[in-house]
Tab-separated table of C-alpha atoms in Angstrom:
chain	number	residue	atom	x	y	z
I	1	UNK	CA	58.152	-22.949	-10.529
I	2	UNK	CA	59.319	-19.957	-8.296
I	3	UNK	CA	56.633	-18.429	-6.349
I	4	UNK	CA	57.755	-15.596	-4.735
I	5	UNK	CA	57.290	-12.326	-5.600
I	6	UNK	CA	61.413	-11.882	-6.604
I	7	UNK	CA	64.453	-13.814	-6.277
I	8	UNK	CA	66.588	-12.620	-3.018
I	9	UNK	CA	69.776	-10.960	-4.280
I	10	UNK	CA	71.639	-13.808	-1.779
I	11	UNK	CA	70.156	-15.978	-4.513
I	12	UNK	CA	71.448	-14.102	-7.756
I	13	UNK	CA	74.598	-13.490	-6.173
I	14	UNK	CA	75.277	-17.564	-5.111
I	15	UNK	CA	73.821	-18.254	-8.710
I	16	UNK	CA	76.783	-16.215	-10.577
I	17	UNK	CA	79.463	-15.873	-8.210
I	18	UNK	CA	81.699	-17.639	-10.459
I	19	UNK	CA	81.219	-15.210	-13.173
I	20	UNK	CA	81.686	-11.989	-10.983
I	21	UNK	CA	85.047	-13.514	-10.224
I	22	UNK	CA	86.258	-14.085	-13.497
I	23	UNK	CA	84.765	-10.923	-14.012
I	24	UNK	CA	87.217	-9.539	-11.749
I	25	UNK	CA	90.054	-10.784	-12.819
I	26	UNK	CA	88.807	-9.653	-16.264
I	27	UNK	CA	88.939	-6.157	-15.121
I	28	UNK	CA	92.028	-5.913	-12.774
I	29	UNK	CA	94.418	-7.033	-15.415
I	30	UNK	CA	94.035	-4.347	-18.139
I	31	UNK	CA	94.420	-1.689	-15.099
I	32	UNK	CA	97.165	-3.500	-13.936
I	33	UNK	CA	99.119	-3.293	-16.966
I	34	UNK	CA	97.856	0.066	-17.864
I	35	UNK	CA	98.185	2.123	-15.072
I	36	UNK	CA	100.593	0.239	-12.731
I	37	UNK	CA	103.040	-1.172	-15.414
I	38	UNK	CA	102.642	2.087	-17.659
I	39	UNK	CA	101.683	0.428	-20.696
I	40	UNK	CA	99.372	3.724	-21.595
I	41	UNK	CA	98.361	2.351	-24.994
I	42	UNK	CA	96.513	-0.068	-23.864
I	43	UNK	CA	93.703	1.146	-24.204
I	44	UNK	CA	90.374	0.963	-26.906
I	45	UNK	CA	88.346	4.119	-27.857
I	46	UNK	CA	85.128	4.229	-25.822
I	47	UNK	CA	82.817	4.638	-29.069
I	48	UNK	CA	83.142	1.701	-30.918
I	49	UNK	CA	82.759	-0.913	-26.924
I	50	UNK	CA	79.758	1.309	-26.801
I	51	UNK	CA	78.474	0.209	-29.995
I	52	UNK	CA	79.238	-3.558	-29.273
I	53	UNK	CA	77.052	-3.124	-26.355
I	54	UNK	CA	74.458	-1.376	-27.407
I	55	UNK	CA	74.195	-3.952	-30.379
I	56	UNK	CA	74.409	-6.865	-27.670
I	57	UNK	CA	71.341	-5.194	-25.623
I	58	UNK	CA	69.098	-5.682	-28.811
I	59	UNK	CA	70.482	-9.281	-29.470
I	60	UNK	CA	69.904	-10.408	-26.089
I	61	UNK	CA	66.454	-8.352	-25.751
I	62	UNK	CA	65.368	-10.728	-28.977
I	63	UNK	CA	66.420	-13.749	-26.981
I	64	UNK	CA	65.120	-13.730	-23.814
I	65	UNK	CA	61.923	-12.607	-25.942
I	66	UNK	CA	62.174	-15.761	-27.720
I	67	UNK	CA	62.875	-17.725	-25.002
I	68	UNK	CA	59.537	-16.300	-22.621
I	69	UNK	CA	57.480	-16.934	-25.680
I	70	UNK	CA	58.317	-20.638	-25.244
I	71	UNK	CA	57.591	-20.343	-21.770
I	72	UNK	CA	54.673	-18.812	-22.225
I	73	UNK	CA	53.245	-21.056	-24.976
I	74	UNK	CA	54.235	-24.082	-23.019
I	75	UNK	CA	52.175	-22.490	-20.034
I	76	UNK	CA	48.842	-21.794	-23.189
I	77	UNK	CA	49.563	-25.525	-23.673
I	78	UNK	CA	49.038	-26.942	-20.525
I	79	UNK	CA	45.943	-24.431	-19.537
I	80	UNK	CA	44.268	-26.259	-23.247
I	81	UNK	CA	45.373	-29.541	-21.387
I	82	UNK	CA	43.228	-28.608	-18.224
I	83	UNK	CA	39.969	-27.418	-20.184
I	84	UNK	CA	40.140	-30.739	-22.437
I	85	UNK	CA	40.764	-32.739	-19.623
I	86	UNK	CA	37.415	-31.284	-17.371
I	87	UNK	CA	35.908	-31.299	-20.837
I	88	UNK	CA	36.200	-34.949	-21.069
I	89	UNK	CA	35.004	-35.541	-17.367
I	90	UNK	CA	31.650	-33.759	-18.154
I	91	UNK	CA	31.683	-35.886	-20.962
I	92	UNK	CA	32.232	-39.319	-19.509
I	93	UNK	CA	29.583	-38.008	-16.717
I	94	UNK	CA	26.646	-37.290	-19.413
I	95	UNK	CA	27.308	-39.185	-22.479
I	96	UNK	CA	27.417	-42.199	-21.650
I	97	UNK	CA	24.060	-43.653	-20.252
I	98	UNK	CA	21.621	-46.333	-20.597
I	99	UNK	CA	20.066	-44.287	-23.273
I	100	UNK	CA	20.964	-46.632	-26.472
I	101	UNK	CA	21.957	-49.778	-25.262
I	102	UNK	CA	19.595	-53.122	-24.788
I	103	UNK	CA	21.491	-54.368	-21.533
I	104	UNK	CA	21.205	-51.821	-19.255
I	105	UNK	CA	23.754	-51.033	-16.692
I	106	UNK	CA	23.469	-49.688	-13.066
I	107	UNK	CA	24.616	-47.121	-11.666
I	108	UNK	CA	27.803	-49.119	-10.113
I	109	UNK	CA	28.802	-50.548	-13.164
I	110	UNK	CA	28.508	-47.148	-15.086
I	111	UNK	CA	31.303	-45.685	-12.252
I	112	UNK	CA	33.147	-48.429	-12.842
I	113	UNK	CA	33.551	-47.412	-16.773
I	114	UNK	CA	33.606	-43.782	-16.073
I	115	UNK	CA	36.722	-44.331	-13.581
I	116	UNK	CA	38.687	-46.890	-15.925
I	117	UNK	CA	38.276	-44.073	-18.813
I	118	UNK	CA	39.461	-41.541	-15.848
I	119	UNK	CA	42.455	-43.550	-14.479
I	120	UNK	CA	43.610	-43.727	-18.266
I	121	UNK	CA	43.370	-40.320	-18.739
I	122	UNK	CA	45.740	-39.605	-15.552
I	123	UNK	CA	47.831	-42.469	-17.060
I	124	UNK	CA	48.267	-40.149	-20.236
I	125	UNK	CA	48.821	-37.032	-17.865
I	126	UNK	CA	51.658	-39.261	-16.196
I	127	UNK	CA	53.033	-40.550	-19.044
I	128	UNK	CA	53.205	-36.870	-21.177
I	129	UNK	CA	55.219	-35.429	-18.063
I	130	UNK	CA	57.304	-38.187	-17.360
I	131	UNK	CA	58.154	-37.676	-21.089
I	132	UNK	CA	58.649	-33.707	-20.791
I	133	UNK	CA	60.834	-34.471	-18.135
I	134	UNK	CA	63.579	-36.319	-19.986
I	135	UNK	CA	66.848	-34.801	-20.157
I	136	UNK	CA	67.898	-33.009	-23.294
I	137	UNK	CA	71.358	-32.378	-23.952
I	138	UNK	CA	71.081	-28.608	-24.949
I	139	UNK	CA	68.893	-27.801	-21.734
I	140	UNK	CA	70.178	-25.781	-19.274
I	141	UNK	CA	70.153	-28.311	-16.165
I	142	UNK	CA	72.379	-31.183	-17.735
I	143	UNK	CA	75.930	-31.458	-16.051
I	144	UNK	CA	75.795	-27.396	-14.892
I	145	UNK	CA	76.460	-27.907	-11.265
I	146	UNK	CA	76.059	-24.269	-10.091
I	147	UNK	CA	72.845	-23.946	-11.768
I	148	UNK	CA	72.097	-27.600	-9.876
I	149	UNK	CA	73.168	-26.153	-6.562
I	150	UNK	CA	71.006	-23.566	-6.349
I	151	UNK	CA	68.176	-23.449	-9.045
I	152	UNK	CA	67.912	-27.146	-9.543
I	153	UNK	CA	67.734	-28.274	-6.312
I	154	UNK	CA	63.963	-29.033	-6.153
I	155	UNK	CA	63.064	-32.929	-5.645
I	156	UNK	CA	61.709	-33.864	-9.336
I	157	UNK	CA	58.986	-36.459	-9.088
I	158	UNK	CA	59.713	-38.022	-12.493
I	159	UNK	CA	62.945	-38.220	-11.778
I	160	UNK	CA	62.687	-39.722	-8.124
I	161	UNK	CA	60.027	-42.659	-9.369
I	162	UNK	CA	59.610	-44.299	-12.293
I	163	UNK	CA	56.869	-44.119	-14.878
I	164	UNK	CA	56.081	-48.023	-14.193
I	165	UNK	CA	55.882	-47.085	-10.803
I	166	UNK	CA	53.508	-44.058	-11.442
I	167	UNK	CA	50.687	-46.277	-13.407
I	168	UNK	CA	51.084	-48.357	-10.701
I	169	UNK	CA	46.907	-48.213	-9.947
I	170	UNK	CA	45.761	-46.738	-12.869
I	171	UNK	CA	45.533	-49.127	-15.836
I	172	UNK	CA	45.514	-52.880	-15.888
I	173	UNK	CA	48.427	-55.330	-16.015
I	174	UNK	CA	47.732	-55.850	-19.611
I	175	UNK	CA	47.059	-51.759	-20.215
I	176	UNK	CA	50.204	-50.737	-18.171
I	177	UNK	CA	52.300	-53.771	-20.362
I	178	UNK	CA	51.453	-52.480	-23.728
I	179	UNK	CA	51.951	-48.631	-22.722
I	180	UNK	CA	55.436	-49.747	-21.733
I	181	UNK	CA	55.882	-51.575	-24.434
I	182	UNK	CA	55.732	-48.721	-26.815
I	183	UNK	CA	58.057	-45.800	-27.482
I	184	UNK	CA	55.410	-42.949	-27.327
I	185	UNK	CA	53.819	-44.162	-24.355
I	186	UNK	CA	51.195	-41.080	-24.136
I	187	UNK	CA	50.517	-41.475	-27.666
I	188	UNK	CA	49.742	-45.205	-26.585
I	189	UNK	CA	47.718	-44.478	-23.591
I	190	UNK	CA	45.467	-42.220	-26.080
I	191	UNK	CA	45.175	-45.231	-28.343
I	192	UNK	CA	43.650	-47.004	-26.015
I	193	UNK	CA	40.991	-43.905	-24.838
I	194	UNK	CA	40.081	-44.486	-28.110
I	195	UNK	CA	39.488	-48.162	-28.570
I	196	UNK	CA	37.625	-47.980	-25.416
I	197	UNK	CA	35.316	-45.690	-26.923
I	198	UNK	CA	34.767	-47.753	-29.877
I	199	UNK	CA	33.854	-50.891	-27.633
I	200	UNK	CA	31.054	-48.202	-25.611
I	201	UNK	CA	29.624	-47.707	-28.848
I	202	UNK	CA	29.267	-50.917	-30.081
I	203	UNK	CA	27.921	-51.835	-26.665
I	204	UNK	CA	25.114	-49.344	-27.289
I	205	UNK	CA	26.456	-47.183	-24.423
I	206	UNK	CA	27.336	-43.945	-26.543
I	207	UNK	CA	25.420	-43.187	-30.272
I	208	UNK	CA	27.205	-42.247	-33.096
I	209	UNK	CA	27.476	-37.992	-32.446
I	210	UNK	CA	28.347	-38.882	-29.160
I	211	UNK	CA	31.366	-41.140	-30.034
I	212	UNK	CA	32.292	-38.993	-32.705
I	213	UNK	CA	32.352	-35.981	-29.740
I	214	UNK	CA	34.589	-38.321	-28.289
I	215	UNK	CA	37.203	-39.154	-31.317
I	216	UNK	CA	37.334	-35.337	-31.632
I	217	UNK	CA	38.600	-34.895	-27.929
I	218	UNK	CA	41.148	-37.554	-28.272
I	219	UNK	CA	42.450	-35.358	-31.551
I	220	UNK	CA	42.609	-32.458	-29.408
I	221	UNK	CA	44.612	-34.128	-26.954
I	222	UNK	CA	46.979	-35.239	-29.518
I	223	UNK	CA	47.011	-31.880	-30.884
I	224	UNK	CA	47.972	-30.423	-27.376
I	225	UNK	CA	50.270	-33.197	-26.578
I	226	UNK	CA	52.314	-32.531	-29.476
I	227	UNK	CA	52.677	-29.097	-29.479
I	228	UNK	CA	54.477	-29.667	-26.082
I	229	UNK	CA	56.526	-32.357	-27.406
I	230	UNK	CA	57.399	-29.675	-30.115
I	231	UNK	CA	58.540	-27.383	-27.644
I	232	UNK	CA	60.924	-30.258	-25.293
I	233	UNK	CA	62.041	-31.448	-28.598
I	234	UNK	CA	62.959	-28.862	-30.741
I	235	UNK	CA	65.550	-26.181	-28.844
I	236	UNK	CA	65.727	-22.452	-29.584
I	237	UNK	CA	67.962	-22.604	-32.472
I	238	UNK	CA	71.301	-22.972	-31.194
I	239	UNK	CA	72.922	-20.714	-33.849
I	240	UNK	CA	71.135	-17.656	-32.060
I	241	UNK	CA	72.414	-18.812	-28.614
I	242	UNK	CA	75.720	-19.556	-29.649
I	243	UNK	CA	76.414	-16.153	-30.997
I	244	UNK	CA	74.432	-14.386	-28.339
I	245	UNK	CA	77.250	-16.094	-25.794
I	246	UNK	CA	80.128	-15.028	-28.025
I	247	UNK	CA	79.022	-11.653	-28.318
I	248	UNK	CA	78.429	-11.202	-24.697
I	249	UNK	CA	81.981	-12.444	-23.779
I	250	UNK	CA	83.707	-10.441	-26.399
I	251	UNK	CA	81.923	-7.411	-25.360
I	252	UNK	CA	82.690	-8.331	-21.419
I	253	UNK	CA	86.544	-8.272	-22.676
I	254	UNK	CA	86.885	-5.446	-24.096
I	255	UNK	CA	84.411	-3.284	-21.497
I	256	UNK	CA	87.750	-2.543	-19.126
I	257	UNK	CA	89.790	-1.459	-22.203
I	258	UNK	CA	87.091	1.198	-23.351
I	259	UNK	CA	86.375	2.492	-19.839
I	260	UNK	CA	89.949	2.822	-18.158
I	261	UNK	CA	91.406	5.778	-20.272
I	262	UNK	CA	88.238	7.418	-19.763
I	263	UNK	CA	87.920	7.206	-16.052
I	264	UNK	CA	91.699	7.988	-16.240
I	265	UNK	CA	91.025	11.390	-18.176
I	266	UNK	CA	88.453	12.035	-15.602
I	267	UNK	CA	90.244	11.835	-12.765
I	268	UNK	CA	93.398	14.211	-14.536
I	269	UNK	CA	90.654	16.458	-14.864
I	270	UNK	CA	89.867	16.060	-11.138
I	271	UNK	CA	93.125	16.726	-10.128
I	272	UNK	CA	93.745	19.944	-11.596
I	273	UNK	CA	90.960	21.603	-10.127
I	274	UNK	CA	92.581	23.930	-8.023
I	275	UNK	CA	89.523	23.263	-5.173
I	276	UNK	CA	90.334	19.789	-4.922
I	277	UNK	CA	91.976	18.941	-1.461
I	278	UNK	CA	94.619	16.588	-0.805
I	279	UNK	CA	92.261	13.475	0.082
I	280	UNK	CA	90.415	14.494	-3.363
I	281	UNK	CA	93.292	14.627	-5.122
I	282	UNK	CA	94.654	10.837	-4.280
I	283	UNK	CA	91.424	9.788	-5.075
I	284	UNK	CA	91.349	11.420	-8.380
I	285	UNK	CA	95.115	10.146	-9.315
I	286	UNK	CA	93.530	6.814	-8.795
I	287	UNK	CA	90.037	6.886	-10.230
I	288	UNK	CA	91.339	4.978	-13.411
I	289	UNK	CA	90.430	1.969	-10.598
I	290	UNK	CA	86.779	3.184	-10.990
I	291	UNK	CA	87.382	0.566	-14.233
I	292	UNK	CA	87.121	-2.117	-11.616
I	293	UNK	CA	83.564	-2.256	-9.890
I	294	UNK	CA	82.173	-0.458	-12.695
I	295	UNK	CA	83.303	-3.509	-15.305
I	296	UNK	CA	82.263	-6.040	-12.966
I	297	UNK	CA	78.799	-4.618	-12.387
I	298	UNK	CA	78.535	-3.902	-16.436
I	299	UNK	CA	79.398	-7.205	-17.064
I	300	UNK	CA	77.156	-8.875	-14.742
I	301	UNK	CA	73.959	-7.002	-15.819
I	302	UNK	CA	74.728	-8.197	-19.507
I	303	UNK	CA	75.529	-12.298	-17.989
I	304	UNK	CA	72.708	-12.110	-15.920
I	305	UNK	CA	70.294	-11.513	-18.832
I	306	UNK	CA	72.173	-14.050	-20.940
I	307	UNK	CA	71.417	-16.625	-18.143
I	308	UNK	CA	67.837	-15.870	-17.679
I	309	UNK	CA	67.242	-16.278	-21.309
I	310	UNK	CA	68.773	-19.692	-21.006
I	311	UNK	CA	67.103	-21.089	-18.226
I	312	UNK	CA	63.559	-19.984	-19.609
I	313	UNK	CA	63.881	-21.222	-22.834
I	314	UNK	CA	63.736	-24.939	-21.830
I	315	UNK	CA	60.339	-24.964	-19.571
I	316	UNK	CA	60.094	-28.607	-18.597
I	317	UNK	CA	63.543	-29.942	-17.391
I	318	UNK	CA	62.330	-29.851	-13.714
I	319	UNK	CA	63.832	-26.338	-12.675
I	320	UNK	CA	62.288	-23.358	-10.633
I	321	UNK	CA	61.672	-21.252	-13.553
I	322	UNK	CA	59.377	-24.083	-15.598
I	323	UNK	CA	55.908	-24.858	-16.076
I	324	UNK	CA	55.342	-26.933	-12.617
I	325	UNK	CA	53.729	-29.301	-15.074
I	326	UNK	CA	53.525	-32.143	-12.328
I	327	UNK	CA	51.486	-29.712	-9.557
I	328	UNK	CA	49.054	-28.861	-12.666
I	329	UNK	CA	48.410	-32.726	-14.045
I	330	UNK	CA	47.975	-33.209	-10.219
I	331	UNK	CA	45.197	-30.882	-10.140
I	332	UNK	CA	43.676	-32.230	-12.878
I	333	UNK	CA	43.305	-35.620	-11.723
I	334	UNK	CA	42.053	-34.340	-8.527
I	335	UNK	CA	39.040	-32.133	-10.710
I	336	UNK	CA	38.102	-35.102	-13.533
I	337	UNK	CA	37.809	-37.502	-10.055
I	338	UNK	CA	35.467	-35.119	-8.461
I	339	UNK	CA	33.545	-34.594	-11.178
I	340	UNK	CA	32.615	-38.572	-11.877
I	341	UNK	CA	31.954	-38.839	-8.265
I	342	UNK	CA	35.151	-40.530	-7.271
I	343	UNK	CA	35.368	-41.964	-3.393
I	344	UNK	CA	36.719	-38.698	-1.935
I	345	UNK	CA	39.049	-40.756	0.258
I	346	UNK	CA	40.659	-42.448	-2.617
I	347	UNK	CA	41.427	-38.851	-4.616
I	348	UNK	CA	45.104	-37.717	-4.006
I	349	UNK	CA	45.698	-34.465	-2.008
I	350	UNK	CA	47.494	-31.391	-4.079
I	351	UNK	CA	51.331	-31.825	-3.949
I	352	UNK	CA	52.542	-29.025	-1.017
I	353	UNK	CA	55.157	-26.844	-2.412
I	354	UNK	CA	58.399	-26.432	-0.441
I	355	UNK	CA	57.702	-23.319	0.715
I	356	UNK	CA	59.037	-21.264	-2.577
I	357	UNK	CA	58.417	-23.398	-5.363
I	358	UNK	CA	55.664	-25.516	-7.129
I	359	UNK	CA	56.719	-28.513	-9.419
């Protein structure tokens, strides 16, 4: 996730350079034709490109609405994800004693269960991420090397090591098999949470309220973890996007054809002024040219805000405008580890970000 206050206009610029120049060329043509071939028809009525863009301001407004809300709610998510996840170190730290058992356990041995319900909890963490982190072949990131180059260039952690490699420390041999093994491998870690916590209370280590405390956690965590899955696995509706980005180019066409005669008109009307000078007067023979910059720059505001709608709308493919879901579950391992008394040596330091961006 970007960090900065704004994105440097080098930035922007590098990020849509290819449009401005097809947005160029976009432009030049019709004035070429129309002012330097004569073809003085060529031309649309200013009123009716007007209403095409004022109609395309709503329509993208409503997307790039849509598309924060997803952000934003993806953002909610993971917050719920923290809370739950302290939640259930405070837990693990007071519930489960030698308060209802007959073979009492010291203090060593209760760290020892307290960290292996921990270490699966992280395992979850990993697992949800690496799973968030899957390519999606209507996200914005897949095969768009410009948007690779220089929004995407940030060194993805899921995609650099593996998820086997990941667990590697957290569960058992056995634990880290199964979870492998199965298709929704968060959904699996959380199956085993909650087997665990069936075995502490038939040990006599939790009572019945306090396991049931416990079941009720794990469906919160299911709840949270499949909200996000909702989000990674459902797009924005691809209808709305697809006729966002036909109505944006159409209206990008025919923006030179509705402003030339205009500026043209304005720059007869320069030129007749009788206090115009010479230098003036060139310039206002000419200002039909005005078309040029003034398209481009039109153009671009309207692209720019098509493109920032699409790169919001997708907030866990790894880029700098997502939820830096791996800093966060990072975090979190580093708070639930404190809080059971974890060897401070063994707890992970925060990931550094490069300097502009958090993952």
């Amino acid at each position: 996730m970007y960090i900065k206050p704004v994105y440097s206009l080098k930035i922007v610029l590098l990020w849509t350079r290819k449009y401005i120049y097809f947005f160029f060329l976009l432009s030049i043509i019709p004035v070429i034709l129309y002012d330097v071939v004569g073809l003085k028809w060529l031309y649309l009525p200013w009123l009716p490109v007007g209403l095409i863009g004022t109609s395309l301001a709503f329509i993208t407004g409503f997307k790039n609405n849509a598309s924060y809300e997803r952000l934003w709610e993806a953002r909610k998510i993971y917050g719920g994800i923290v809370n739950a996840s302290r939640l259930l170190a405070t837990m693990v730290n007071d519930f489960i004693t030698n308060e209802f058992t007959q073979l009492e356990r010291s203090d060593d041995e209760f760290l020892k269960i307290k960290k292996t319900i921990i270490m699966r909890h992280i395992a979850w963490l990993t697992s949800l991420r690496h799973a968030l982190r899957t390519n999606k072949p209507w996200e914005t990131i897949v095969g768009n090397k410009s948007y690779k180059e220089h929004m995407g260039t940030l060194e993805i952690k899921e995609h650099k090591f593996s998820l086997q490699e990941e667990l590697e420390g957290y569960l058992t041999e056995d634990e880290k098999e199964y979870i492998l093994s199965m298709t929704n491998k968060q959904a699996a870690c959380l199956n085993l949470q909650s087997k665990h916590f069936k075995k502490l209370k038939l040990e006599g280590l939790i009572d019945d309220f306090r396991h049931m405390e416990f079941k009720n956690l794990i469906g919160e965590l299911f709840t949270l973890q499949g909200k996000v899955e909702r989000i990674k696995n459902f797009p924005y509706p691809r209808q709305f996007a697809t006729l966002n980005l036909f109505f944006v180019w159409i209206f990008m066409i025919l923006l030179p054809f509705g402003m030339m005669h205009e500026f043209n008109e304005i720059g007869h009307s320069l030129a007749r002024d009788e206090n115009t000078n010479l230098i003036n007067s060139l310039i206002a023979k000419n200002f039909v040219w005005m078309t040029v910059p003034i398209s481009i720059v039109i153009s671009w505001v309207f692209m720019l805000m098509e493109r920032v709608g699409d790169v919001s709308e997708n907030p866990f493919e790894g880029s700098r405008n997502d939820v830096p879901i791996t800093t966060i579950s990072r975090a979190i391992e580093i708070d639930i580890r404190e809080i059971i008394g974890d060897d401070k040596n063994a707890i992970p330091k925060p990931y550094a970000n490069n300097g502009d961006t958090e993952m």
